[in-house]
Amino acid sequence: MSLPRYKITMLALSLGLASAFVGCSSNPSKKEVVDSGPQSSEQAYFEKAQKSLDRGQYLDATKSLEAIDTYYPTGQYAQQAQLELLYSKFKQKDYEGAIALAERFIRLNPQHPNVDYAYYVRAVANMEQNYDSLMRYTSLQQSHRDVSYLKVAYQNFVDLIRRFPSSQYSVDAAQRMKFIGQELAENEMTAARFNVKRKAWIAAAERSQWVIEHYPQTPQVPEALATLAYSYNQLGDKATSQQYIEVLKLNYPNLVKKDGTVNMRAARKEGNWINRATLGIFGRESTAATPESTSESEAPKRGFLNRVSFGLIGNSDKEETAEPEKIQVEAPKSERSWTNRLSFGLLDKPEPQAAENTTVAPAVSSTDVSTDSQSDDAKQGADDAAQ
């Protein structure tokens, strides 16, 4: 029995296509990558990495430092290269890689004199992971979203201060903990406001109680007290509600109305009905919850462009508790030690070269004057950062 001609043709085409696909799947020109070993000495790799770091070429520096870590794990520059690699990964915004390297360094070198730097980088990298790159340029609050990385960073800073209370990074860690505490408190109060809207009074009271117990120094405490008083009043516990109202009268009298009830609108810093109906574009904005006699500064005002764009453009003035700025490192004009780079330019500053005593004073050009003024500004900025 013979097959029809069209079936023979289809079979031949199928076999031809299958052979073509099989032939294309194999690429004989592709060569396997074979590690040929170190191409330079350990010192040459390290010097090359230092030059790349000084020029801000962090990708090239990472390659050289990883070569030291791979080919010379017990060499003279091994531990120092690992610390330099932490810095390079952080500057490339590879926060996960920086965290992994920091944890490895802590595990392998617990007694190293600079192990506190690894603790510090791990905490800052976890903190940076919580912020989206686009949200930095808007007035939207990350505290209204996921704050899981902030909680990890807070615990990392606690470990740093507990283990190294006299570390050079402890002061900055304490400032960052203060900022993170306010972010976490705002996150809890965001959940409490949602629970109040859905009339989940017990859940709202628990969130507010958590803020008062764990974040007592944050600006969210007045609203937390008001929410507690309001929630217990809605639950029918008048005695407990009155206790919190008495606390509000003593500390925040403007949050209690004349009839003795809680002014939740003032506690939440809400505007009038026009401001709420237009989503904050028009109308009177809210005032601070603290009394005018005790408030040191007014609440930051939002511009019209900021309100129209719902906080996307035209940022309002930043408060003192604004997000810490990203670490900036200027390219040094003179050779910097690895300690100076690891501390982001705060420690082991290169001393300016002293001018030789000459009998004739050299002429000063306009270029020299501008250079000197720029160096003075840079020194003043470094002193402010150290403080």
Coordinates of C-alpha atoms in Angstrom, one line a residue:
M1 CA 0.0 0.0 0.0
S2 CA 1.6 3.3 -1.1
L3 CA 1.0 6.6 0.5
P4 CA -0.7 9.4 -1.4
R5 CA 1.7 11.9 -3.0
Y6 CA 0.6 14.9 -0.8
K7 CA 1.3 12.8 2.4
I8 CA 4.8 12.0 1.1
T9 CA 5.4 15.7 0.4
M10 CA 4.2 16.7 3.9
L11 CA 6.4 14.0 5.6
A12 CA 9.4 15.2 3.7
L13 CA 8.8 18.9 4.7
S14 CA 8.3 17.9 8.3
L15 CA 11.6 15.9 8.4
G16 CA 13.3 18.8 6.7
L17 CA 12.1 21.4 9.2
A18 CA 12.9 19.1 12.1
S19 CA 16.5 18.7 10.8
A20 CA 16.8 22.5 10.4
F21 CA 15.7 23.2 14.0
V22 CA 18.1 20.5 15.4
G23 CA 20.9 22.0 13.4
C24 CA 20.2 25.6 14.6
S25 CA 19.9 24.5 18.3
S26 CA 23.6 23.5 18.3
N27 CA 26.0 26.4 18.0
P28 CA 29.5 25.0 17.4
S29 CA 31.0 28.5 17.5
K30 CA 30.0 29.1 21.1
K31 CA 32.9 28.4 23.4
E32 CA 32.7 27.5 27.0
V33 CA 34.1 30.0 29.4
V34 CA 37.2 28.6 31.1
D35 CA 38.8 30.3 34.1
S36 CA 42.4 30.8 33.2
G37 CA 43.4 31.8 36.7
P38 CA 44.7 35.2 38.0
Q39 CA 46.1 37.5 35.4
S40 CA 48.0 39.8 37.9
S41 CA 49.4 39.7 41.4
E42 CA 47.3 40.5 44.4
Q43 CA 49.0 43.9 44.9
A44 CA 48.4 44.8 41.2
Y45 CA 44.7 43.9 41.5
F46 CA 44.4 46.0 44.7
E47 CA 46.1 49.0 43.3
K48 CA 44.0 48.8 40.2
A49 CA 40.9 48.7 42.4
Q50 CA 42.0 51.7 44.4
K51 CA 42.5 53.7 41.2
S52 CA 39.0 52.7 39.9
L53 CA 37.4 53.7 43.2
D54 CA 39.1 57.1 43.2
R55 CA 37.8 57.7 39.7
G56 CA 34.3 56.5 40.6
Q57 CA 34.5 53.5 38.3
Y58 CA 32.8 51.1 40.7
L59 CA 32.2 48.3 38.1
D60 CA 35.9 48.0 37.3
A61 CA 36.7 48.2 41.0
T62 CA 34.3 45.4 41.7
K63 CA 35.9 43.2 39.1
S64 CA 39.4 43.7 40.6
L65 CA 38.2 43.2 44.2
E66 CA 36.3 40.1 43.3
A67 CA 39.5 38.7 41.6
I68 CA 41.3 39.2 44.9
D69 CA 38.5 37.5 46.8
T70 CA 38.5 34.6 44.4
Y71 CA 42.2 34.0 43.7
Y72 CA 43.8 35.3 47.0
P73 CA 41.3 34.4 49.8
T74 CA 44.0 34.3 52.4
G75 CA 46.3 37.0 50.9
Q76 CA 47.6 40.2 52.4
Y77 CA 44.7 42.3 51.1
A78 CA 41.9 39.8 51.4
Q79 CA 40.0 41.3 54.3
Q80 CA 40.6 44.8 53.2
A81 CA 39.4 44.0 49.7
Q82 CA 36.2 42.5 51.2
L83 CA 35.5 45.8 52.9
E84 CA 36.3 47.8 49.8
L85 CA 33.9 45.5 47.9
L86 CA 31.1 46.3 50.3
Y87 CA 31.6 50.0 49.5
S88 CA 31.7 49.3 45.8
K89 CA 28.5 47.2 45.8
F90 CA 26.7 49.9 47.8
K91 CA 27.7 52.6 45.4
Q92 CA 26.4 50.5 42.5
K93 CA 23.0 50.3 44.3
D94 CA 23.4 46.5 44.5
Y95 CA 22.0 46.5 48.0
E96 CA 21.3 42.7 48.1
G97 CA 24.9 42.0 47.1
A98 CA 26.2 44.4 49.7
I99 CA 24.0 42.8 52.4
A100 CA 25.2 39.3 51.5
L101 CA 28.9 40.4 51.6
A102 CA 28.4 42.2 54.9
E103 CA 26.9 39.2 56.5
R104 CA 29.7 37.0 55.2
F105 CA 32.3 39.3 56.5
I106 CA 30.6 39.4 59.9
R107 CA 30.4 35.6 60.0
L108 CA 34.1 35.1 59.0
N109 CA 35.7 38.0 60.8
P110 CA 33.8 38.7 64.0
Q111 CA 36.9 40.1 65.7
H112 CA 38.1 42.3 62.9
P113 CA 38.7 45.9 64.0
N114 CA 36.5 47.3 61.3
V115 CA 33.7 44.8 61.5
D116 CA 31.4 47.6 62.8
Y117 CA 31.5 49.0 59.2
A118 CA 30.0 45.7 57.9
Y119 CA 27.2 46.1 60.4
Y120 CA 26.6 49.7 59.3
V121 CA 26.6 48.9 55.6
R122 CA 24.1 46.0 56.1
A123 CA 21.7 48.3 58.0
V124 CA 21.9 51.2 55.5
A125 CA 21.5 48.8 52.5
N126 CA 18.4 47.3 54.1
M127 CA 17.1 50.8 54.7
E128 CA 17.7 51.9 51.1
Q129 CA 15.9 48.8 49.7
N130 CA 12.7 50.0 51.2
Y131 CA 12.5 53.1 49.0
D132 CA 11.6 53.1 45.3
S133 CA 13.8 55.2 43.1
L134 CA 10.9 57.2 41.8
M135 CA 9.3 57.9 45.2
R136 CA 12.4 59.8 46.2
Y137 CA 11.3 62.6 43.9
T138 CA 7.7 62.9 45.1
S139 CA 6.0 63.8 48.3
L140 CA 4.4 60.3 48.5
Q141 CA 5.2 58.5 51.8
Q142 CA 6.7 55.1 51.8
S143 CA 5.3 54.6 55.3
H144 CA 1.9 54.1 53.7
R145 CA 3.2 51.0 51.9
D146 CA 5.4 48.0 52.8
V147 CA 7.9 48.8 55.5
S148 CA 9.4 45.3 56.0
Y149 CA 12.9 46.4 55.0
L150 CA 12.7 49.3 57.4
K151 CA 12.0 46.9 60.3
V152 CA 15.0 44.8 59.4
A153 CA 17.2 47.9 59.1
Y154 CA 16.0 49.2 62.5
Q155 CA 17.0 45.9 64.1
N156 CA 20.4 46.1 62.2
F157 CA 21.0 49.5 63.7
V158 CA 20.1 48.3 67.1
D159 CA 22.6 45.4 66.8
L160 CA 25.3 47.9 65.7
I161 CA 24.8 50.3 68.7
R162 CA 24.5 47.4 71.1
R163 CA 27.7 45.7 70.0
F164 CA 29.7 48.9 69.3
P165 CA 28.3 51.7 71.4
S166 CA 31.5 53.8 70.8
S167 CA 31.7 53.1 67.1
Q168 CA 32.2 56.0 64.7
Y169 CA 28.9 55.0 63.0
S170 CA 26.8 54.9 66.2
V171 CA 25.7 58.6 66.0
D172 CA 24.5 58.3 62.4
A173 CA 22.8 55.0 63.3
A174 CA 20.9 56.6 66.1
Q175 CA 19.7 59.4 63.7
R176 CA 18.5 56.8 61.2
M177 CA 16.8 54.9 63.9
K178 CA 14.9 58.0 64.9
F179 CA 13.7 58.5 61.3
I180 CA 12.8 54.8 60.9
G181 CA 10.8 55.0 64.1
Q182 CA 8.7 57.8 62.7
E183 CA 8.1 55.9 59.5
L184 CA 7.0 52.8 61.4
A185 CA 4.7 54.8 63.7
E186 CA 3.1 56.4 60.6
N187 CA 2.6 53.0 59.1
E188 CA 0.8 51.8 62.3
M189 CA -1.4 54.9 62.3
T190 CA -2.3 54.4 58.6
A191 CA -3.6 51.0 59.6
A192 CA -5.4 52.5 62.6
R193 CA -7.2 55.1 60.3
F194 CA -8.3 52.3 58.0
N195 CA -9.7 50.4 61.0
V196 CA -11.6 53.5 62.2
K197 CA -13.2 53.9 58.8
R198 CA -14.4 50.3 58.8
K199 CA -15.5 50.7 62.5
A200 CA -13.0 48.0 63.8
W201 CA -12.6 49.8 67.1
I202 CA -10.5 47.1 68.8
A203 CA -8.0 46.9 66.0
A204 CA -7.7 50.7 65.8
A205 CA -7.1 50.8 69.6
E206 CA -4.4 48.1 69.4
R207 CA -2.6 49.9 66.6
S208 CA -2.7 53.2 68.5
Q209 CA -1.5 51.5 71.8
W210 CA 1.4 50.0 69.9
V211 CA 2.5 53.4 68.7
I212 CA 2.4 54.9 72.3
E213 CA 4.3 52.0 73.8
H214 CA 7.0 51.5 71.2
Y215 CA 7.3 54.9 69.5
P216 CA 6.6 57.4 72.4
Q217 CA 8.9 60.2 70.9
T218 CA 7.3 60.3 67.5
P219 CA 4.9 63.0 66.1
Q220 CA 2.2 60.4 65.7
V221 CA 1.6 60.1 69.5
P222 CA -1.1 62.9 69.7
E223 CA -3.2 61.1 67.0
A224 CA -2.7 57.8 68.7
L225 CA -4.0 59.2 72.0
A226 CA -7.0 60.7 70.2
T227 CA -7.7 57.4 68.4
L228 CA -7.6 55.5 71.6
A229 CA -10.1 57.9 73.3
Y230 CA -12.4 57.8 70.3
S231 CA -12.2 54.0 69.9
Y232 CA -13.0 53.3 73.6
N233 CA -15.8 55.8 73.5
Q234 CA -17.3 53.9 70.5
L235 CA -16.9 50.6 72.4
G236 CA -18.9 52.0 75.3
D237 CA -15.9 52.1 77.8
K238 CA -16.5 55.7 78.9
A239 CA -14.1 55.5 81.8
T240 CA -11.1 54.5 79.8
S241 CA -12.0 57.0 77.1
Q242 CA -12.2 59.8 79.7
Q243 CA -8.7 58.9 81.0
Y244 CA -7.2 59.4 77.6
I245 CA -9.2 62.6 77.1
E246 CA -7.7 64.0 80.3
V247 CA -4.2 63.2 79.0
L248 CA -5.1 65.1 75.8
K249 CA -6.3 68.1 77.8
L250 CA -3.0 68.3 79.6
N251 CA -0.7 67.8 76.6
Y252 CA -2.7 68.6 73.5
P253 CA -5.7 70.8 74.5
N254 CA -6.6 71.7 70.9
L255 CA -7.5 68.1 70.2
V256 CA -10.4 68.2 72.7
K257 CA -13.6 70.1 71.7
K258 CA -15.5 72.3 74.1
D259 CA -18.1 69.6 74.8
G260 CA -15.3 67.3 76.0
T261 CA -15.2 65.0 72.9
V262 CA -12.2 64.2 70.8
N263 CA -11.5 66.3 67.7
M264 CA -10.4 63.6 65.3
R265 CA -10.1 66.0 62.3
A266 CA -7.6 68.1 64.2
A267 CA -5.7 65.0 65.3
R268 CA -5.4 63.7 61.8
K269 CA -4.5 67.2 60.5
E270 CA -7.4 67.1 58.0
G271 CA -8.5 70.2 56.1
N272 CA -12.0 71.5 55.6
W273 CA -14.6 69.8 53.3
I274 CA -13.4 71.7 50.2
N275 CA -9.9 70.5 50.8
R276 CA -11.0 66.9 51.2
A277 CA -13.5 67.0 48.3
T278 CA -10.8 68.2 45.9
L279 CA -8.2 65.7 47.3
G280 CA -6.1 68.4 48.8
I281 CA -5.9 70.6 45.7
F282 CA -8.1 73.5 47.0
G283 CA -9.2 74.7 50.4
R284 CA -7.6 75.3 53.8
E285 CA -5.0 72.7 54.8
S286 CA -4.7 71.3 58.3
T287 CA -2.7 72.9 61.1
A288 CA -0.3 71.2 63.5
A289 CA -1.7 69.0 66.3
T290 CA 0.5 70.5 69.0
P291 CA -0.4 73.7 70.7
E292 CA 1.0 76.9 69.2
S293 CA 2.9 77.7 72.4
T294 CA 4.9 74.5 72.2
S295 CA 5.3 74.1 68.5
E296 CA 8.7 75.3 67.3
S297 CA 8.0 75.4 63.6
E298 CA 5.0 75.4 61.4
A299 CA 3.9 72.5 59.3
P300 CA 5.4 72.4 55.8
K301 CA 3.2 74.1 53.2
R302 CA 2.5 72.4 49.9
G303 CA 2.5 74.4 46.7
F304 CA -0.4 74.5 44.3
L305 CA 1.6 72.5 41.7
N306 CA 2.2 69.8 44.3
R307 CA -1.5 69.6 45.2
V308 CA -2.7 69.5 41.6
S309 CA -0.3 66.7 40.7
F310 CA -1.3 64.8 43.9
G311 CA 2.3 65.0 45.3
L312 CA 4.1 63.8 42.1
I313 CA 5.8 67.1 41.3
G314 CA 6.6 70.3 43.1
N315 CA 7.7 68.7 46.4
S316 CA 6.8 70.5 49.6
D317 CA 9.4 71.6 52.1
K318 CA 11.1 68.7 53.8
E319 CA 10.8 68.4 57.6
E320 CA 13.7 67.7 59.9
T321 CA 12.7 64.0 59.9
A322 CA 12.9 63.7 56.1
E323 CA 14.5 60.7 54.5
P324 CA 18.3 60.7 54.9
E325 CA 20.0 61.8 51.8
K326 CA 21.9 59.2 49.9
I327 CA 25.6 59.1 50.6
Q328 CA 27.6 61.2 48.2
V329 CA 31.3 60.8 47.8
E330 CA 33.3 63.3 45.8
A331 CA 36.3 62.2 43.7
P332 CA 39.4 63.0 45.8
K333 CA 42.0 65.3 44.4
S334 CA 44.7 63.5 46.4
E335 CA 45.3 59.9 47.3
R336 CA 42.9 58.7 49.9
S337 CA 43.3 55.8 52.3
W338 CA 40.9 52.9 52.4
T339 CA 39.7 54.0 55.8
N340 CA 38.7 57.4 54.4
R341 CA 36.7 55.7 51.6
L342 CA 35.0 53.2 53.8
S343 CA 33.8 56.0 56.2
F344 CA 32.5 58.0 53.2
G345 CA 35.2 60.6 53.7
L346 CA 34.5 61.3 57.4
L347 CA 37.6 59.7 58.8
D348 CA 41.3 59.8 58.1
K349 CA 41.1 62.8 55.9
P350 CA 44.1 63.5 53.7
E351 CA 46.1 66.4 55.1
P352 CA 46.7 69.3 52.7
Q353 CA 50.2 69.6 51.5
A354 CA 52.1 72.4 53.3
A355 CA 53.5 75.0 51.0
E356 CA 57.3 75.4 51.1
N357 CA 58.8 78.5 52.6
T358 CA 59.9 80.8 49.8
T359 CA 61.3 84.3 49.9
V360 CA 59.0 85.5 47.1
A361 CA 55.2 85.0 47.4
P362 CA 53.8 83.4 44.3
A363 CA 51.2 85.2 42.3
V364 CA 47.7 84.1 42.9
S365 CA 45.5 83.8 39.8
S366 CA 41.7 83.8 39.6
T367 CA 41.8 80.0 39.0
D368 CA 43.7 79.5 42.3
V369 CA 41.1 81.6 44.1
S370 CA 38.2 79.7 42.8
T371 CA 39.9 76.4 43.6
D372 CA 40.7 77.5 47.2
S373 CA 37.1 78.6 47.7
Q374 CA 35.8 75.3 46.5
S375 CA 38.1 73.4 48.8
D376 CA 36.9 75.5 51.8
D377 CA 33.3 74.7 50.9
A378 CA 34.1 71.0 50.7
K379 CA 35.8 71.1 54.1
Q380 CA 32.9 72.9 55.6
G381 CA 30.5 70.4 54.1
A382 CA 32.6 67.5 55.5
D383 CA 32.6 69.1 59.0
D384 CA 28.8 69.5 58.9
A385 CA 28.4 65.9 57.9
A386 CA 30.7 64.7 60.7
Q387 CA 28.7 66.7 63.2

